[in-house]
Amino acid sequence: MRLSPLIVPAALLVLSVGTAFAKPVTYVCDPTHTHPSFSTDHFGGLSVWRGVFRKTRCTIVLDRAARTGTVHVTIDTASDDFGEAQLNKDARGAELLDVAQYPTATYVGRLADFKHGAPTRVIGKFTLHGVTRPLTLVIRHFECKEIVFFHQYRCGADAYAEFNRADYGISYGKSIGFQMWVRLHIQVEAVRKG
């Protein structure tokens, strides 16, 4: 079967028009479904303490056609919750998070390594305790879809990274054997704007 000489140019035109109209889409995180959590050593391997930050703001810009995007997360450090009031208070003090001087932590990065239309990493910089360092998040799962229950289109992800808190000037407990690793997990749901 011979194709009409007009079919190929027409197909290319359709593709180019589709690409021309593709544009980045902005998503704003739903604070009731976005909770960065963390785990860290207690007394040099005696146990692992886990907690969550209760107040977070974030924006995701996603261009699936171009396989690009950005992430901006702001965490209220005074919203830490270990599930134990005294530990929460201690963590907010000058020896650890020092929330009076550093009320927020931020993560700014770009979506990368797209597979099947979804990013698998975020390459960016994490600012904690006034120190900014490179930090790559690994995305375990990323999905966008219409949520009929909310009448919204949402993107959701589960991402994680590990860092050394002493690199950010938070070395409390190191002299008595506390290990400095912190595992950060970010589960997020973001709502499409417009």
mmCIF file of N, CA and C in Angstrom, residues 119-190:
data_model
loop_
_atom_site.group_PDB
_atom_site.id
_atom_site.type_symbol
_atom_site.label_atom_id
_atom_site.label_comp_id
_atom_site.label_asym_id
_atom_site.label_seq_id
_atom_site.Cartn_x
_atom_site.Cartn_y
_atom_site.Cartn_z
ATOM 1 N N PRO A 119 9.524 11.353 36.441
ATOM 2 C CA PRO A 119 10.883 11.552 36.938
ATOM 3 C C PRO A 119 11.252 10.489 37.966
ATOM 4 N N THR A 120 12.539 10.139 38.014
ATOM 5 C CA THR A 120 13.004 9.157 39.002
ATOM 6 C C THR A 120 13.974 9.759 40.009
ATOM 7 N N ARG A 121 14.378 11.023 39.772
ATOM 8 C CA ARG A 121 15.266 11.705 40.722
ATOM 9 C C ARG A 121 14.963 13.194 40.743
ATOM 10 N N VAL A 122 15.331 13.834 41.847
ATOM 11 C CA VAL A 122 15.340 15.294 41.924
ATOM 12 C C VAL A 122 16.762 15.684 42.295
ATOM 13 N N ILE A 123 17.398 16.463 41.445
ATOM 14 C CA ILE A 123 18.762 16.903 41.691
ATOM 15 C C ILE A 123 18.699 18.343 42.187
ATOM 16 N N GLY A 124 19.126 18.553 43.430
ATOM 17 C CA GLY A 124 18.944 19.893 43.968
ATOM 18 C C GLY A 124 19.842 20.218 45.131
ATOM 19 N N LYS A 125 19.414 21.232 45.886
ATOM 20 C CA LYS A 125 20.167 21.710 47.043
ATOM 21 C C LYS A 125 19.235 21.817 48.239
ATOM 22 N N PHE A 126 19.744 21.363 49.370
ATOM 23 C CA PHE A 126 19.000 21.358 50.627
ATOM 24 C C PHE A 126 19.639 22.379 51.557
ATOM 25 N N THR A 127 18.818 23.261 52.112
ATOM 26 C CA THR A 127 19.305 24.249 53.073
ATOM 27 C C THR A 127 18.710 23.935 54.432
ATOM 28 N N LEU A 128 19.577 23.678 55.399
ATOM 29 C CA LEU A 128 19.184 23.334 56.767
ATOM 30 C C LEU A 128 20.156 24.013 57.722
ATOM 31 N N HIS A 129 19.613 24.624 58.761
ATOM 32 C CA HIS A 129 20.473 25.232 59.786
ATOM 33 C C HIS A 129 21.409 26.276 59.182
ATOM 34 N N GLY A 130 20.941 26.933 58.112
ATOM 35 C CA GLY A 130 21.721 27.978 57.471
ATOM 36 C C GLY A 130 22.797 27.501 56.524
ATOM 37 N N VAL A 131 22.858 26.200 56.280
ATOM 38 C CA VAL A 131 23.879 25.617 55.397
ATOM 39 C C VAL A 131 23.184 25.025 54.176
ATOM 40 N N THR A 132 23.721 25.310 53.000
ATOM 41 C CA THR A 132 23.168 24.773 51.746
ATOM 42 C C THR A 132 24.161 23.804 51.123
ATOM 43 N N ARG A 133 23.676 22.602 50.819
ATOM 44 C CA ARG A 133 24.524 21.579 50.220
ATOM 45 C C ARG A 133 23.743 20.818 49.149
ATOM 46 N N PRO A 134 24.456 20.228 48.167
ATOM 47 C CA PRO A 134 23.767 19.406 47.164
ATOM 48 C C PRO A 134 23.115 18.187 47.810
ATOM 49 N N LEU A 135 21.929 17.842 47.347
ATOM 50 C CA LEU A 135 21.244 16.650 47.845
ATOM 51 C C LEU A 135 20.318 16.136 46.746
ATOM 52 N N THR A 136 20.480 14.878 46.393
ATOM 53 C CA THR A 136 19.644 14.254 45.369
ATOM 54 C C THR A 136 18.594 13.376 46.037
ATOM 55 N N LEU A 137 17.345 13.587 45.654
ATOM 56 C CA LEU A 137 16.245 12.744 46.121
ATOM 57 C C LEU A 137 15.987 11.649 45.100
ATOM 58 N N VAL A 138 15.823 10.436 45.570
ATOM 59 C CA VAL A 138 15.431 9.323 44.713
ATOM 60 C C VAL A 138 13.910 9.196 44.795
ATOM 61 N N ILE A 139 13.254 9.184 43.648
ATOM 62 C CA ILE A 139 11.794 9.074 43.615
ATOM 63 C C ILE A 139 11.419 7.607 43.438
ATOM 64 N N ARG A 140 10.799 7.048 44.451
ATOM 65 C CA ARG A 140 10.379 5.638 44.380
ATOM 66 C C ARG A 140 9.127 5.478 43.525
ATOM 67 N N HIS A 141 8.249 6.469 43.615
ATOM 68 C CA HIS A 141 6.980 6.362 42.891
ATOM 69 C C HIS A 141 6.508 7.771 42.530
ATOM 70 N N PHE A 142 5.999 7.939 41.311
ATOM 71 C CA PHE A 142 5.483 9.233 40.860
ATOM 72 C C PHE A 142 4.294 8.963 39.958
ATOM 73 N N GLU A 143 3.176 9.639 40.244
ATOM 74 C CA GLU A 143 1.974 9.414 39.432
ATOM 75 C C GLU A 143 1.111 10.666 39.425
ATOM 76 N N CYS A 144 0.501 10.931 38.284
ATOM 77 C CA CYS A 144 -0.449 12.039 38.148
ATOM 78 C C CYS A 144 -1.774 11.484 37.637
ATOM 79 N N LYS A 145 -2.880 11.937 38.238
ATOM 80 C CA LYS A 145 -4.184 11.478 37.764
ATOM 81 C C LYS A 145 -5.305 12.322 38.350
ATOM 82 N N GLU A 146 -6.468 12.180 37.733
ATOM 83 C CA GLU A 146 -7.665 12.856 38.218
ATOM 84 C C GLU A 146 -8.154 12.149 39.476
ATOM 85 N N ILE A 147 -8.403 12.942 40.529
ATOM 86 C CA ILE A 147 -8.959 12.391 41.766
ATOM 87 C C ILE A 147 -10.416 12.838 41.832
ATOM 88 N N VAL A 148 -11.314 11.945 41.482
ATOM 89 C CA VAL A 148 -12.741 12.260 41.381
ATOM 90 C C VAL A 148 -13.287 12.726 42.725
ATOM 91 N N PHE A 149 -12.829 12.112 43.793
ATOM 92 C CA PHE A 149 -13.315 12.437 45.139
ATOM 93 C C PHE A 149 -13.135 13.922 45.449
ATOM 94 N N PHE A 150 -11.991 14.503 45.023
ATOM 95 C CA PHE A 150 -11.696 15.912 45.285
ATOM 96 C C PHE A 150 -12.035 16.823 44.104
ATOM 97 N N HIS A 151 -12.421 16.254 42.962
ATOM 98 C CA HIS A 151 -12.639 17.026 41.730
ATOM 99 C C HIS A 151 -11.363 17.798 41.370
ATOM 100 N N GLN A 152 -10.235 17.093 41.447
ATOM 101 C CA GLN A 152 -8.934 17.717 41.194
ATOM 102 C C GLN A 152 -8.046 16.771 40.402
ATOM 103 N N TYR A 153 -7.097 17.380 39.680
ATOM 104 C CA TYR A 153 -6.032 16.610 39.049
ATOM 105 C C TYR A 153 -4.809 16.780 39.936
ATOM 106 N N ARG A 154 -4.204 15.667 40.359
ATOM 107 C CA ARG A 154 -3.101 15.705 41.311
ATOM 108 C C ARG A 154 -1.906 14.900 40.808
ATOM 109 N N CYS A 155 -0.733 15.300 41.273
ATOM 110 C CA CYS A 155 0.466 14.488 41.136
ATOM 111 C C CYS A 155 0.933 14.120 42.533
ATOM 112 N N GLY A 156 1.392 12.897 42.681
ATOM 113 C CA GLY A 156 1.889 12.448 43.974
ATOM 114 C C GLY A 156 3.212 11.728 43.817
ATOM 115 N N ALA A 157 4.012 11.760 44.872
ATOM 116 C CA ALA A 157 5.323 11.116 44.806
ATOM 117 C C ALA A 157 5.772 10.672 46.189
ATOM 118 N N ASP A 158 6.685 9.727 46.168
ATOM 119 C CA ASP A 158 7.357 9.271 47.390
ATOM 120 C C ASP A 158 8.847 9.316 47.087
ATOM 121 N N ALA A 159 9.576 10.164 47.811
ATOM 122 C CA ALA A 159 11.002 10.365 47.535
ATOM 123 C C ALA A 159 11.803 10.272 48.825
ATOM 124 N N TYR A 160 13.093 9.969 48.680
ATOM 125 C CA TYR A 160 13.920 9.863 49.881
ATOM 126 C C TYR A 160 15.368 10.229 49.577
ATOM 127 N N ALA A 161 16.091 10.524 50.654
ATOM 128 C CA ALA A 161 17.528 10.810 50.570
ATOM 129 C C ALA A 161 18.127 10.563 51.946
ATOM 130 N N GLU A 162 19.439 10.478 51.994
ATOM 131 C CA GLU A 162 20.138 10.369 53.278
ATOM 132 C C GLU A 162 21.260 11.398 53.303
ATOM 133 N N PHE A 163 21.448 12.030 54.458
ATOM 134 C CA PHE A 163 22.518 13.005 54.590
ATOM 135 C C PHE A 163 23.135 12.945 55.983
ATOM 136 N N ASN A 164 24.271 13.597 56.125
ATOM 137 C CA ASN A 164 24.989 13.672 57.391
ATOM 138 C C ASN A 164 24.662 15.011 58.036
ATOM 139 N N ARG A 165 24.014 14.999 59.191
ATOM 140 C CA ARG A 165 23.585 16.256 59.805
ATOM 141 C C ARG A 165 24.754 17.122 60.258
ATOM 142 N N ALA A 166 25.901 16.511 60.542
ATOM 143 C CA ALA A 166 27.073 17.300 60.929
ATOM 144 C C ALA A 166 27.521 18.198 59.780
ATOM 145 N N ASP A 167 27.250 17.785 58.530
ATOM 146 C CA ASP A 167 27.582 18.611 57.367
ATOM 147 C C ASP A 167 26.794 19.914 57.367
ATOM 148 N N TYR A 168 25.703 19.932 58.119
ATOM 149 C CA TYR A 168 24.860 21.123 58.212
ATOM 150 C C TYR A 168 25.039 21.843 59.554
ATOM 151 N N GLY A 169 26.102 21.500 60.265
ATOM 152 C CA GLY A 169 26.391 22.170 61.527
ATOM 153 C C GLY A 169 25.564 21.694 62.698
ATOM 154 N N ILE A 170 24.967 20.494 62.576
ATOM 155 C CA ILE A 170 24.163 19.938 63.676
ATOM 156 C C ILE A 170 24.840 18.649 64.155
ATOM 157 N N SER A 171 25.829 18.805 65.011
ATOM 158 C CA SER A 171 26.624 17.646 65.439
ATOM 159 C C SER A 171 26.370 17.246 66.888
ATOM 160 N N TYR A 172 25.254 17.701 67.457
ATOM 161 C CA TYR A 172 24.924 17.344 68.837
ATOM 162 C C TYR A 172 24.953 15.826 69.015
ATOM 163 N N GLY A 173 25.624 15.377 70.075
ATOM 164 C CA GLY A 173 25.690 13.957 70.408
ATOM 165 C C GLY A 173 26.834 13.206 69.760
ATOM 166 N N LYS A 174 27.521 13.817 68.825
ATOM 167 C CA LYS A 174 28.615 13.123 68.123
ATOM 168 C C LYS A 174 29.711 12.682 69.082
ATOM 169 N N SER A 175 30.034 13.521 70.063
ATOM 170 C CA SER A 175 31.125 13.213 71.006
ATOM 171 C C SER A 175 30.802 12.048 71.929
ATOM 172 N N ILE A 176 29.514 11.704 72.060
ATOM 173 C CA ILE A 176 29.142 10.567 72.916
ATOM 174 C C ILE A 176 28.624 9.386 72.096
ATOM 175 N N GLY A 177 28.925 9.408 70.792
ATOM 176 C CA GLY A 177 28.652 8.234 69.965
ATOM 177 C C GLY A 177 27.423 8.258 69.095
ATOM 178 N N PHE A 178 26.662 9.333 69.108
ATOM 179 C CA PHE A 178 25.513 9.406 68.204
ATOM 180 C C PHE A 178 26.012 9.374 66.758
ATOM 181 N N GLN A 179 25.355 8.593 65.929
ATOM 182 C CA GLN A 179 25.676 8.588 64.505
ATOM 183 C C GLN A 179 24.980 9.781 63.840
ATOM 184 N N MET A 180 25.611 10.322 62.827
ATOM 185 C CA MET A 180 25.152 11.577 62.248
ATOM 186 C C MET A 180 24.182 11.423 61.073
ATOM 187 N N TRP A 181 23.894 10.211 60.634
ATOM 188 C CA TRP A 181 23.024 10.051 59.470
ATOM 189 C C TRP A 181 21.577 10.458 59.769
ATOM 190 N N VAL A 182 20.934 10.988 58.746
ATOM 191 C CA VAL A 182 19.507 11.290 58.792
ATOM 192 C C VAL A 182 18.907 10.797 57.483
ATOM 193 N N ARG A 183 17.846 10.033 57.578
ATOM 194 C CA ARG A 183 17.113 9.607 56.385
ATOM 195 C C ARG A 183 15.875 10.477 56.257
ATOM 196 N N LEU A 184 15.755 11.146 55.121
ATOM 197 C CA LEU A 184 14.649 12.044 54.852
ATOM 198 C C LEU A 184 13.722 11.388 53.839
ATOM 199 N N HIS A 185 12.440 11.366 54.157
ATOM 200 C CA HIS A 185 11.417 10.827 53.259
ATOM 201 C C HIS A 185 10.394 11.926 53.009
ATOM 202 N N ILE A 186 10.036 12.131 51.758
ATOM 203 C CA ILE A 186 9.028 13.139 51.437
ATOM 204 C C ILE A 186 7.907 12.478 50.649
ATOM 205 N N GLN A 187 6.754 12.380 51.286
ATOM 206 C CA GLN A 187 5.570 11.924 50.570
ATOM 207 C C GLN A 187 4.734 13.160 50.288
ATOM 208 N N VAL A 188 4.355 13.323 49.032
ATOM 209 C CA VAL A 188 3.739 14.573 48.608
ATOM 210 C C VAL A 188 2.559 14.329 47.681
ATOM 211 N N GLU A 189 1.536 15.171 47.818
ATOM 212 C CA GLU A 189 0.451 15.241 46.854
ATOM 213 C C GLU A 189 0.281 16.709 46.489
ATOM 214 N N ALA A 190 0.249 16.998 45.198
ATOM 215 C CA ALA A 190 0.158 18.379 44.737
ATOM 216 C C ALA A 190 -0.990 18.532 43.752
#
